Tab-separated table of C-alpha atoms in Angstrom:
chain	number	residue	atom	x	y	z
A	1071	MET	CA	15.263	-13.962	-2.063
A	1072	SER	CA	15.638	-11.362	-4.805
A	1073	ASN	CA	14.439	-8.552	-2.539
A	1074	GLY	CA	17.370	-9.089	-0.140
A	1075	LEU	CA	15.325	-10.093	2.893
A	1076	ILE	CA	16.485	-12.972	5.045
A	1077	VAL	CA	13.828	-15.506	6.085
A	1078	GLU	CA	14.526	-17.453	9.282
A	1079	ASN	CA	11.784	-19.820	10.520
A	1080	GLY	CA	9.154	-17.844	8.612
A	1081	ILE	CA	10.308	-14.496	10.073
A	1082	TYR	CA	11.552	-11.808	7.682
A	1083	ARG	CA	14.796	-10.136	8.776
A	1084	CYS	CA	16.817	-7.183	7.524
A	1085	PRO	CA	19.965	-8.157	5.601
A	1086	GLU	CA	21.872	-5.229	7.158
A	1087	CYS	CA	21.065	-5.329	10.897
A	1088	HIS	CA	19.116	-8.631	11.144
A	1089	SER	CA	16.172	-6.846	12.812
A	1090	ASN	CA	12.683	-8.278	12.350
A	1091	LYS	CA	11.134	-4.761	12.155
A	1092	ILE	CA	10.294	-5.055	8.454
A	1093	THR	CA	7.547	-2.999	6.800
A	1094	GLU	CA	6.007	-3.663	3.395
A	1095	VAL	CA	5.337	-0.348	1.649
A	1096	SER	CA	2.859	-0.882	-1.189
A	1097	GLN	CA	0.957	1.076	-3.788
A	1098	ASN	CA	-2.569	-0.241	-4.276
A	1099	ILE	CA	-5.306	0.587	-6.740
A	1100	ILE	CA	-8.261	2.731	-5.691
A	1101	ILE	CA	-11.080	2.970	-8.195
A	1102	LYS	CA	-12.864	6.308	-7.937
A	1103	MET	CA	-15.361	8.321	-9.934
A	1104	THR	CA	-14.624	12.000	-10.642
A	1105	ASN	CA	-16.682	14.721	-12.287
A	1106	VAL	CA	-14.494	15.791	-15.227
A	1107	ASN	CA	-15.824	19.364	-15.192
A	1108	THR	CA	-15.432	20.108	-11.484
A	1109	GLY	CA	-12.803	17.566	-10.435
A	1110	LYS	CA	-14.925	16.521	-7.435
A	1111	LEU	CA	-15.301	12.920	-6.354
A	1112	ILE	CA	-18.639	11.227	-7.009
A	1113	ASN	CA	-20.087	8.686	-4.621
A	1114	PRO	CA	-20.854	5.656	-6.852
A	1115	GLU	CA	-23.655	4.541	-4.539
A	1116	THR	CA	-25.619	7.803	-4.696
A	1117	GLY	CA	-24.303	9.458	-7.875
A	1118	LYS	CA	-23.871	12.711	-5.949
A	1119	SER	CA	-20.699	14.761	-5.762
A	1120	PHE	CA	-20.618	14.703	-1.956
A	1121	VAL	CA	-18.269	12.030	-0.632
A	1122	SER	CA	-17.984	11.778	3.145
A	1123	ASN	CA	-14.693	11.220	4.937
A	1124	LYS	CA	-16.115	7.915	6.186
A	1125	TYR	CA	-16.653	6.748	2.606
A	1126	LYS	CA	-13.165	7.968	1.569
A	1127	ALA	CA	-11.683	5.913	4.417
A	1128	PHE	CA	-13.777	2.927	3.298
A	1129	MET	CA	-12.429	3.283	-0.280
A	1130	TYR	CA	-8.853	3.527	1.021
A	1131	ASP	CA	-9.207	0.497	3.315
A	1132	ASN	CA	-10.716	-1.589	0.514
A	1133	ALA	CA	-8.179	-0.646	-2.152
A	1134	THR	CA	-7.355	-3.703	-4.221
A	1135	SER	CA	-3.887	-5.158	-4.528
A	1136	ASP	CA	-4.924	-6.932	-7.757
A	1137	GLY	CA	-3.570	-5.639	-11.032
A	1138	VAL	CA	-0.751	-3.178	-11.452
A	1139	GLY	CA	1.033	-2.317	-8.263
A	1140	CYS	CA	4.457	-1.971	-6.750
A	1141	TRP	CA	5.992	-2.446	-3.331
A	1142	TYR	CA	9.259	-2.508	-1.434
A	1143	TYR	CA	10.420	-3.558	1.999
A	1144	GLU	CA	11.910	-1.211	4.578
A	1145	CYS	CA	13.645	-1.855	7.894
A	1146	ARG	CA	12.280	0.357	10.679
A	1147	ASN	CA	15.444	-0.211	12.714
A	1148	CYS	CA	18.263	0.839	10.342
A	1149	GLY	CA	16.391	2.343	7.370
A	1150	TRP	CA	17.463	-0.265	4.773
A	1151	LYS	CA	15.181	-0.411	1.707
A	1152	SER	CA	14.837	-3.203	-0.828
A	1153	GLU	CA	14.624	-2.664	-4.557
A	1154	LEU	CA	11.255	-1.664	-5.998
A	1155	LEU	CA	9.233	-4.767	-6.872
A	1156	VAL	CA	6.381	-4.806	-9.411
A	1157	GLU	CA	3.760	-7.300	-10.542
């Protein structure tokens, strides 16, 4: 593969230490609404500037991986990192 990972029986392995402790680190898109005058987030459901931590967590968990994004792979055992990959 171009990212350097080794695939054995469907398991991703590090090319340096052959560990299977591989993490995908990705940047995803979060769509948010912000008041341009105050810089505060706006809850799109209510139109109010108060956004609860629960709703912020919901936005983060539902961030889309569609569109522009980038990612790389990292070995948690030896610290190896792949090149940056983009869509």
